[in-house]
Amino acid sequence: MPHKPIEYADASPAVRAVYDDIKSSRNLPDVNNFWKYLAHDPVTLKRTWESIKEVMAPGALDPLTKELVYLAVSVSNGCGYCIASHTAAARKAGMSEAMFGELMAVVGMANETNRLVNGYRVPVDPMFDK
Amino acid sequence: MPHKPIEYADASPAVRAVYDDIKSSRNLPDVNNFWKYLAHDPVTLKRTWESIKEVMAPGALDPLTKELVYLAVSVSNGCGYCIASHTAAARKAGMSEAMFGELMAVVGMANETNRLVNGYRVPVDPMFDK
Amino acid sequence: MPHKPIEYADASPAVRAVYDDIKSSRNLPDVNNFWKYLAHDPVTLKRTWESIKEVMAPGALDPLTKELVYLAVSVSNGCGYCIASHTAAARKAGMSEAMFGELMAVVGMANETNRLVNGYRVPVDPMFDK
Amino acid sequence: MPHKPIEYADASPAVRAVYDDIKSSRNLPDVNNFWKYLAHDPVTLKRTWESIKEVMAPGALDPLTKELVYLAVSVSNGCGYCIASHTAAARKAGMSEAMFGELMAVVGMANETNRLVNGYRVPVDPMFDK
Amino acid sequence: MPHKPIEYADASPAVRAVYDDIKSSRNLPDVNNFWKYLAHDPVTLKRTWESIKEVMAPGALDPLTKELVYLAVSVSNGCGYCIASHTAAARKAGMSEAMFGELMAVVGMANETNRLVNGYRVPVDPMFDK
Amino acid sequence: MPHKPIEYADASPAVRAVYDDIKSSRNLPDVNNFWKYLAHDPVTLKRTWESIKEVMAPGALDPLTKELVYLAVSVSNGCGYCIASHTAAARKAGMSEAMFGELMAVVGMANETNRLVNGYRVPVDPMFDK
């Protein structure tokens, strides 16, 4: 039996507190499925949300750049849900269609050259180790 | 017998032409090992260089963002050479130590949540498909 | 044209012999889709079943631990079918909901720190090589 | 220029506080390289340590099982440092040589069957979705 | 909002030129979805098509071998669309059902032994480096 | 303490029997490190060798094609030891330098387009499901 999403009405106070923080931090009427499934483990729900909130906050990198990187990793890993949700998040943060196209091109190229490097067993240049 | 790097002095005219273009495009005295190994296959050398030049050129995304994404994918894939060379390239393009730290944090978090999504078999929210 | 499952009624004697052994070993009324698709290659069907039977038998590790590890790897690799079937198998072997939650947390954390290690190019401590 | 480890003597008070907690929690004279490299980003150092401490604590799964899973994921991902350090950690938690052998066998088998499933495009059995 | 396929009737002249070349090179009445989605980025569409045309052309390796390798990588990476389309392409190039079965067996075995090597930390034999 | 290779002189009769079969089957004076490390688990050693012998035997696919696929998967997964040993094995089976170059080009391209497919969320064409 697969997991079911835990809706706000059915959630424990601890889970509701996380949902409330997500909704107010991101100005959303409801949380998305990721959180509703993770709610089966309230400890992981809370830790994951607090970690993401800290990691994705504006800092030396702006929120759009962080979303682009999150999407790039998810595409590289082939996580369908993550690609759908982070494409939406990146667009909300300002990703244009042209940016998306270039992002995919870079992700594709990196995956290609990563394997060329593996296959040719290229040793690290001394200048990169100095 | 592993491959050996092909130095400029030993390269064919076709390979030298690519080396020359890399050096002048990037204002470098020499090409790095990736190209010297790929030179064993001049067709792939030329196609890869021309593709990278096109993909990494400034466009809707600036060169620093592209280098950050390239590095993020390489870290996620665990390609040691690529991590070393693209960390250097990203720094040259303006990546500060603080940016590097935040980039790693995003890459780590994306890899974590990608697996939480897989494990809980989270279905795509209808709003992400509309 | 994608493959179709090969049902018992349509299976060759060699395939039926494997199906029979799976059903009696696991006390099941029917084999699941994995075996019905693999039956297109009876040699691989037989070798894979015999290998799994040997590997998953109780030994220094108990069957539940082995199922947890199998599920962890499948989640990390993002194999949807494998996640569904091995979640069921792990539950049958005794995995509670709390165990599942902690398992996912470990898998997520390992995937995160694996990438932090890659990105920071952390060298192996001498004490781990002694 | 690659990162260098940050030793205790050179660490900021915030980093030292994390090092002290790791050493006392794990009863170790020094922290290993992972932490000394992550210390370049004190925020990620602190979050990662606190997350690991929470995730790896005994719960529904015992510490040995958690270490086995951590090692299994690291082996599957091919993270050399993580394999070395978590093999040591798993042994300290009670992993025998026989357990290690069986663990590797399960990890290998899971990686094999994950791909057989992909290749044959096996659909999820209805019983796994009920 | 996910991307939609760009049909020939709605395509720009630049995209149509690529579609025409794909159709005539492969003797097909229409291009498949991969190209219709990639058409959102005409630069990447053109570069990817020209790269694939060059890479997949008969050379030292015949087209069937190249398709088998393409399929093997796609299966190993778990890319569902790629598995479906390259299984079809490999069959068109001459892959029999028996070849498919053996291909999957090799891909599965390689994924298994790759992890056994990782886990046992096997060092490269000197003879492979000479 | 990492594992050490188990040399023939120190091996148990069961391990020696496998070593002997490898050496005579492949006409080699000694087995390579992979087997000497796997020998720590004689059950896995025997099963893995017998599986590989069966999988890599000539059949619908010739030995060279199988070695090329094995190498392609190992390169895609980034397993350093496997790349070194299977490059040697593929050469022994007849892989020319030109074949190696084309193989790497296909592996690189497949890794690139796998990610483009993921990112654009390309749905399977109906013709591939018929």
PDB file of N, CA, C and O in Angstrom, chain C residues 71-122:
ATOM      1  N   LEU C  71      16.034  -1.985  -0.695  1.00  0.00           N
ATOM      2  CA  LEU C  71      15.144  -0.836  -0.897  1.00  0.00           C
ATOM      3  C   LEU C  71      15.945   0.466  -0.923  1.00  0.00           C
ATOM      4  O   LEU C  71      15.702   1.345  -1.778  1.00  0.00           O
ATOM      5  N   ALA C  72      16.909   0.577  -0.030  1.00  0.00           N
ATOM      6  CA  ALA C  72      17.730   1.794   0.029  1.00  0.00           C
ATOM      7  C   ALA C  72      18.441   2.038  -1.298  1.00  0.00           C
ATOM      8  O   ALA C  72      18.458   3.160  -1.812  1.00  0.00           O
ATOM      9  N   VAL C  73      19.024   0.997  -1.862  1.00  0.00           N
ATOM     10  CA  VAL C  73      19.729   1.137  -3.135  1.00  0.00           C
ATOM     11  C   VAL C  73      18.742   1.502  -4.246  1.00  0.00           C
ATOM     12  O   VAL C  73      19.016   2.379  -5.074  1.00  0.00           O
ATOM     13  N   SER C  74      17.585   0.876  -4.251  1.00  0.00           N
ATOM     14  CA  SER C  74      16.587   1.147  -5.293  1.00  0.00           C
ATOM     15  C   SER C  74      16.074   2.585  -5.208  1.00  0.00           C
ATOM     16  O   SER C  74      15.838   3.230  -6.237  1.00  0.00           O
ATOM     17  N   VAL C  75      15.910   3.083  -3.998  1.00  0.00           N
ATOM     18  CA  VAL C  75      15.486   4.478  -3.812  1.00  0.00           C
ATOM     19  C   VAL C  75      16.588   5.416  -4.296  1.00  0.00           C
ATOM     20  O   VAL C  75      16.326   6.415  -4.981  1.00  0.00           O
ATOM     21  N   SER C  76      17.821   5.087  -3.954  1.00  0.00           N
ATOM     22  CA  SER C  76      18.943   5.938  -4.348  1.00  0.00           C
ATOM     23  C   SER C  76      19.075   5.979  -5.865  1.00  0.00           C
ATOM     24  O   SER C  76      19.364   7.028  -6.437  1.00  0.00           O
ATOM     25  N   ASN C  77      18.810   4.844  -6.522  1.00  0.00           N
ATOM     26  CA  ASN C  77      18.894   4.769  -7.985  1.00  0.00           C
ATOM     27  C   ASN C  77      17.637   5.288  -8.687  1.00  0.00           C
ATOM     28  O   ASN C  77      17.659   5.470  -9.907  1.00  0.00           O
ATOM     29  N   GLY C  78      16.551   5.470  -7.953  1.00  0.00           N
ATOM     30  CA  GLY C  78      15.331   5.972  -8.576  1.00  0.00           C
ATOM     31  C   GLY C  78      14.622   4.976  -9.465  1.00  0.00           C
ATOM     32  O   GLY C  78      14.020   5.359 -10.468  1.00  0.00           O
ATOM     33  N   CYS C  79      14.664   3.701  -9.126  1.00  0.00           N
ATOM     34  CA  CYS C  79      13.964   2.680  -9.910  1.00  0.00           C
ATOM     35  C   CYS C  79      12.552   2.490  -9.345  1.00  0.00           C
ATOM     36  O   CYS C  79      12.364   1.839  -8.307  1.00  0.00           O
ATOM     37  N   GLY C  80      11.563   3.077 -10.028  1.00  0.00           N
ATOM     38  CA  GLY C  80      10.196   3.103  -9.518  1.00  0.00           C
ATOM     39  C   GLY C  80       9.611   1.728  -9.217  1.00  0.00           C
ATOM     40  O   GLY C  80       9.032   1.510  -8.150  1.00  0.00           O
ATOM     41  N   TYR C  81       9.746   0.805 -10.144  1.00  0.00           N
ATOM     42  CA  TYR C  81       9.201  -0.537  -9.931  1.00  0.00           C
ATOM     43  C   TYR C  81       9.856  -1.189  -8.716  1.00  0.00           C
ATOM     44  O   TYR C  81       9.186  -1.789  -7.873  1.00  0.00           O
ATOM     45  N   CYS C  82      11.185  -1.062  -8.652  1.00  0.00           N
ATOM     46  CA  CYS C  82      11.955  -1.706  -7.580  1.00  0.00           C
ATOM     47  C   CYS C  82      11.569  -1.119  -6.222  1.00  0.00           C
ATOM     48  O   CYS C  82      11.524  -1.848  -5.217  1.00  0.00           O
ATOM     49  N   ILE C  83      11.301   0.174  -6.181  1.00  0.00           N
ATOM     50  CA  ILE C  83      10.898   0.813  -4.926  1.00  0.00           C
ATOM     51  C   ILE C  83       9.552   0.249  -4.488  1.00  0.00           C
ATOM     52  O   ILE C  83       9.360  -0.113  -3.316  1.00  0.00           O
ATOM     53  N   ALA C  84       8.617   0.149  -5.424  1.00  0.00           N
ATOM     54  CA  ALA C  84       7.283  -0.374  -5.084  1.00  0.00           C
ATOM     55  C   ALA C  84       7.374  -1.822  -4.607  1.00  0.00           C
ATOM     56  O   ALA C  84       6.807  -2.189  -3.574  1.00  0.00           O
ATOM     57  N   SER C  85       8.099  -2.643  -5.336  1.00  0.00           N
ATOM     58  CA  SER C  85       8.114  -4.069  -4.987  1.00  0.00           C
ATOM     59  C   SER C  85       8.948  -4.335  -3.729  1.00  0.00           C
ATOM     60  O   SER C  85       8.572  -5.182  -2.907  1.00  0.00           O
ATOM     61  N   HIS C  86      10.041  -3.625  -3.559  1.00  0.00           N
ATOM     62  CA  HIS C  86      10.872  -3.888  -2.378  1.00  0.00           C
ATOM     63  C   HIS C  86      10.337  -3.185  -1.126  1.00  0.00           C
ATOM     64  O   HIS C  86      10.674  -3.588  -0.017  1.00  0.00           O
ATOM     65  N   THR C  87       9.516  -2.160  -1.285  1.00  0.00           N
ATOM     66  CA  THR C  87       8.815  -1.625  -0.108  1.00  0.00           C
ATOM     67  C   THR C  87       7.857  -2.698   0.401  1.00  0.00           C
ATOM     68  O   THR C  87       7.781  -2.969   1.617  1.00  0.00           O
ATOM     69  N   ALA C  88       7.142  -3.330  -0.528  1.00  0.00           N
ATOM     70  CA  ALA C  88       6.225  -4.412  -0.141  1.00  0.00           C
ATOM     71  C   ALA C  88       6.994  -5.570   0.498  1.00  0.00           C
ATOM     72  O   ALA C  88       6.589  -6.104   1.545  1.00  0.00           O
ATOM     73  N   ALA C  89       8.116  -5.947  -0.109  1.00  0.00           N
ATOM     74  CA  ALA C  89       8.897  -7.067   0.420  1.00  0.00           C
ATOM     75  C   ALA C  89       9.458  -6.745   1.810  1.00  0.00           C
ATOM     76  O   ALA C  89       9.481  -7.607   2.695  1.00  0.00           O
ATOM     77  N   ALA C  90       9.908  -5.516   1.979  1.00  0.00           N
ATOM     78  CA  ALA C  90      10.475  -5.134   3.280  1.00  0.00           C
ATOM     79  C   ALA C  90       9.384  -5.132   4.357  1.00  0.00           C
ATOM     80  O   ALA C  90       9.611  -5.574   5.486  1.00  0.00           O
ATOM     81  N   ARG C  91       8.208  -4.660   3.991  1.00  0.00           N
ATOM     82  CA  ARG C  91       7.105  -4.686   4.967  1.00  0.00           C
ATOM     83  C   ARG C  91       6.768  -6.117   5.357  1.00  0.00           C
ATOM     84  O   ARG C  91       6.543  -6.419   6.530  1.00  0.00           O
ATOM     85  N   LYS C  92       6.741  -6.984   4.364  1.00  0.00           N
ATOM     86  CA  LYS C  92       6.452  -8.398   4.636  1.00  0.00           C
ATOM     87  C   LYS C  92       7.517  -9.002   5.559  1.00  0.00           C
ATOM     88  O   LYS C  92       7.218  -9.865   6.390  1.00  0.00           O
ATOM     89  N   ALA C  93       8.745  -8.518   5.418  1.00  0.00           N
ATOM     90  CA  ALA C  93       9.843  -9.031   6.251  1.00  0.00           C
ATOM     91  C   ALA C  93       9.880  -8.374   7.626  1.00  0.00           C
ATOM     92  O   ALA C  93      10.737  -8.705   8.443  1.00  0.00           O
ATOM     93  N   GLY C  94       8.983  -7.408   7.850  1.00  0.00           N
ATOM     94  CA  GLY C  94       8.907  -6.827   9.194  1.00  0.00           C
ATOM     95  C   GLY C  94       9.176  -5.337   9.296  1.00  0.00           C
ATOM     96  O   GLY C  94       9.207  -4.787  10.393  1.00  0.00           O
ATOM     97  N   MET C  95       9.357  -4.656   8.172  1.00  0.00           N
ATOM     98  CA  MET C  95       9.626  -3.211   8.238  1.00  0.00           C
ATOM     99  C   MET C  95       8.385  -2.458   8.716  1.00  0.00           C
ATOM    100  O   MET C  95       7.329  -2.534   8.096  1.00  0.00           O
ATOM    101  N   SER C  96       8.523  -1.735   9.817  1.00  0.00           N
ATOM    102  CA  SER C  96       7.431  -0.896  10.315  1.00  0.00           C
ATOM    103  C   SER C  96       7.470   0.451   9.606  1.00  0.00           C
ATOM    104  O   SER C  96       8.450   0.783   8.924  1.00  0.00           O
ATOM    105  N   GLU C  97       6.415   1.228   9.806  1.00  0.00           N
ATOM    106  CA  GLU C  97       6.365   2.568   9.224  1.00  0.00           C
ATOM    107  C   GLU C  97       7.504   3.433   9.787  1.00  0.00           C
ATOM    108  O   GLU C  97       8.114   4.226   9.052  1.00  0.00           O
ATOM    109  N   ALA C  98       7.793   3.266  11.068  1.00  0.00           N
ATOM    110  CA  ALA C  98       8.882   4.045  11.675  1.00  0.00           C
ATOM    111  C   ALA C  98      10.228   3.657  11.079  1.00  0.00           C
ATOM    112  O   ALA C  98      11.090   4.514  10.842  1.00  0.00           O
ATOM    113  N   MET C  99      10.412   2.368  10.826  1.00  0.00           N
ATOM    114  CA  MET C  99      11.666   1.930  10.189  1.00  0.00           C
ATOM    115  C   MET C  99      11.791   2.520   8.789  1.00  0.00           C
ATOM    116  O   MET C  99      12.863   2.968   8.385  1.00  0.00           O
ATOM    117  N   PHE C 100      10.679   2.510   8.044  1.00  0.00           N
ATOM    118  CA  PHE C 100      10.707   3.082   6.696  1.00  0.00           C
ATOM    119  C   PHE C 100      11.135   4.548   6.742  1.00  0.00           C
ATOM    120  O   PHE C 100      11.975   4.993   5.955  1.00  0.00           O
ATOM    121  N   GLY C 101      10.560   5.289   7.655  1.00  0.00           N
ATOM    122  CA  GLY C 101      10.900   6.706   7.764  1.00  0.00           C
ATOM    123  C   GLY C 101      12.373   6.918   8.065  1.00  0.00           C
ATOM    124  O   GLY C 101      13.034   7.763   7.442  1.00  0.00           O
ATOM    125  N   GLU C 102      12.895   6.139   8.991  1.00  0.00           N
ATOM    126  CA  GLU C 102      14.318   6.297   9.331  1.00  0.00           C
ATOM    127  C   GLU C 102      15.212   5.843   8.173  1.00  0.00           C
ATOM    128  O   GLU C 102      16.273   6.436   7.925  1.00  0.00           O
ATOM    129  N   LEU C 103      14.781   4.806   7.479  1.00  0.00           N
ATOM    130  CA  LEU C 103      15.549   4.331   6.323  1.00  0.00           C
ATOM    131  C   LEU C 103      15.664   5.436   5.272  1.00  0.00           C
ATOM    132  O   LEU C 103      16.752   5.706   4.740  1.00  0.00           O
ATOM    133  N   MET C 104      14.541   6.066   4.966  1.00  0.00           N
ATOM    134  CA  MET C 104      14.563   7.136   3.971  1.00  0.00           C
ATOM    135  C   MET C 104      15.468   8.282   4.428  1.00  0.00           C
ATOM    136  O   MET C 104      16.186   8.890   3.624  1.00  0.00           O
ATOM    137  N   ALA C 105      15.411   8.571   5.724  1.00  0.00           N
ATOM    138  CA  ALA C 105      16.243   9.660   6.255  1.00  0.00           C
ATOM    139  C   ALA C 105      17.728   9.346   6.063  1.00  0.00           C
ATOM    140  O   ALA C 105      18.516  10.222   5.685  1.00  0.00           O
ATOM    141  N   VAL C 106      18.106   8.087   6.302  1.00  0.00           N
ATOM    142  CA  VAL C 106      19.515   7.707   6.125  1.00  0.00           C
ATOM    143  C   VAL C 106      19.904   7.779   4.641  1.00  0.00           C
ATOM    144  O   VAL C 106      20.971   8.296   4.285  1.00  0.00           O
ATOM    145  N   VAL C 107      19.032   7.254   3.786  1.00  0.00           N
ATOM    146  CA  VAL C 107      19.324   7.282   2.339  1.00  0.00           C
ATOM    147  C   VAL C 107      19.489   8.724   1.851  1.00  0.00           C
ATOM    148  O   VAL C 107      20.407   9.044   1.083  1.00  0.00           O
ATOM    149  N   GLY C 108      18.592   9.586   2.303  1.00  0.00           N
ATOM    150  CA  GLY C 108      18.683  10.988   1.903  1.00  0.00           C
ATOM    151  C   GLY C 108      19.972  11.629   2.384  1.00  0.00           C
ATOM    152  O   GLY C 108      20.674  12.315   1.623  1.00  0.00           O
ATOM    153  N   MET C 109      20.293  11.396   3.643  1.00  0.00           N
ATOM    154  CA  MET C 109      21.500  11.998   4.223  1.00  0.00           C
ATOM    155  C   MET C 109      22.765  11.481   3.534  1.00  0.00           C
ATOM    156  O   MET C 109      23.697  12.253   3.261  1.00  0.00           O
ATOM    157  N   ALA C 110      22.811  10.181   3.239  1.00  0.00           N
ATOM    158  CA  ALA C 110      23.992   9.616   2.567  1.00  0.00           C
ATOM    159  C   ALA C 110      24.159  10.242   1.192  1.00  0.00           C
ATOM    160  O   ALA C 110      25.277  10.583   0.775  1.00  0.00           O
ATOM    161  N   ASN C 111      23.056  10.422   0.478  1.00  0.00           N
ATOM    162  CA  ASN C 111      23.164  11.048  -0.833  1.00  0.00           C
ATOM    163  C   ASN C 111      23.635  12.495  -0.730  1.00  0.00           C
ATOM    164  O   ASN C 111      24.331  12.992  -1.627  1.00  0.00           O
ATOM    165  N   GLU C 112      23.241  13.172   0.342  1.00  0.00           N
ATOM    166  CA  GLU C 112      23.686  14.552   0.521  1.00  0.00           C
ATOM    167  C   GLU C 112      25.187  14.611   0.836  1.00  0.00           C
ATOM    168  O   GLU C 112      25.942  15.324   0.177  1.00  0.00           O
ATOM    169  N   THR C 113      25.604  13.839   1.828  1.00  0.00           N
ATOM    170  CA  THR C 113      27.017  13.950   2.230  1.00  0.00           C
ATOM    171  C   THR C 113      27.961  13.355   1.186  1.00  0.00           C
ATOM    172  O   THR C 113      29.093  13.826   1.050  1.00  0.00           O
ATOM    173  N   ASN C 114      27.506  12.364   0.418  1.00  0.00           N
ATOM    174  CA  ASN C 114      28.331  11.866  -0.692  1.00  0.00           C
ATOM    175  C   ASN C 114      28.718  13.027  -1.618  1.00  0.00           C
ATOM    176  O   ASN C 114      29.852  13.114  -2.094  1.00  0.00           O
ATOM    177  N   ARG C 115      27.788  13.925  -1.866  1.00  0.00           N
ATOM    178  CA  ARG C 115      28.088  15.048  -2.772  1.00  0.00           C
ATOM    179  C   ARG C 115      28.916  16.124  -2.101  1.00  0.00           C
ATOM    180  O   ARG C 115      29.754  16.767  -2.755  1.00  0.00           O
ATOM    181  N   LEU C 116      28.701  16.361  -0.813  1.00  0.00           N
ATOM    182  CA  LEU C 116      29.550  17.336  -0.122  1.00  0.00           C
ATOM    183  C   LEU C 116      31.009  16.860  -0.175  1.00  0.00           C
ATOM    184  O   LEU C 116      31.929  17.650  -0.409  1.00  0.00           O
ATOM    185  N   VAL C 117      31.205  15.571   0.027  1.00  0.00           N
ATOM    186  CA  VAL C 117      32.548  14.992  -0.056  1.00  0.00           C
ATOM    187  C   VAL C 117      33.140  15.197  -1.451  1.00  0.00           C
ATOM    188  O   VAL C 117      34.305  15.603  -1.598  1.00  0.00           O
ATOM    189  N   ASN C 118      32.350  14.914  -2.479  1.00  0.00           N
ATOM    190  CA  ASN C 118      32.825  15.112  -3.859  1.00  0.00           C
ATOM    191  C   ASN C 118      33.246  16.561  -4.087  1.00  0.00           C
ATOM    192  O   ASN C 118      34.302  16.839  -4.637  1.00  0.00           O
ATOM    193  N   GLY C 119      32.363  17.470  -3.681  1.00  0.00           N
ATOM    194  CA  GLY C 119      32.581  18.882  -3.989  1.00  0.00           C
ATOM    195  C   GLY C 119      33.807  19.455  -3.286  1.00  0.00           C
ATOM    196  O   GLY C 119      34.566  20.232  -3.884  1.00  0.00           O
ATOM    197  N   TYR C 120      34.004  19.059  -2.018  1.00  0.00           N
ATOM    198  CA  TYR C 120      35.150  19.578  -1.263  1.00  0.00           C
ATOM    199  C   TYR C 120      36.412  18.750  -1.512  1.00  0.00           C
ATOM    200  O   TYR C 120      37.456  19.054  -0.963  1.00  0.00           O
ATOM    201  N   ARG C 121      36.277  17.718  -2.356  1.00  0.00           N
ATOM    202  CA  ARG C 121      37.438  16.876  -2.703  1.00  0.00           C
ATOM    203  C   ARG C 121      38.169  16.393  -1.454  1.00  0.00           C
ATOM    204  O   ARG C 121      39.401  16.516  -1.342  1.00  0.00           O
ATOM    205  N   VAL C 122      37.423  15.821  -0.524  1.00  0.00           N
ATOM    206  CA  VAL C 122      37.980  15.403   0.766  1.00  0.00           C
ATOM    207  C   VAL C 122      38.862  14.168   0.594  1.00  0.00           C
ATOM    208  O   VAL C 122      38.399  13.144   0.087  1.00  0.00           O
TER     209      VAL C 122
END
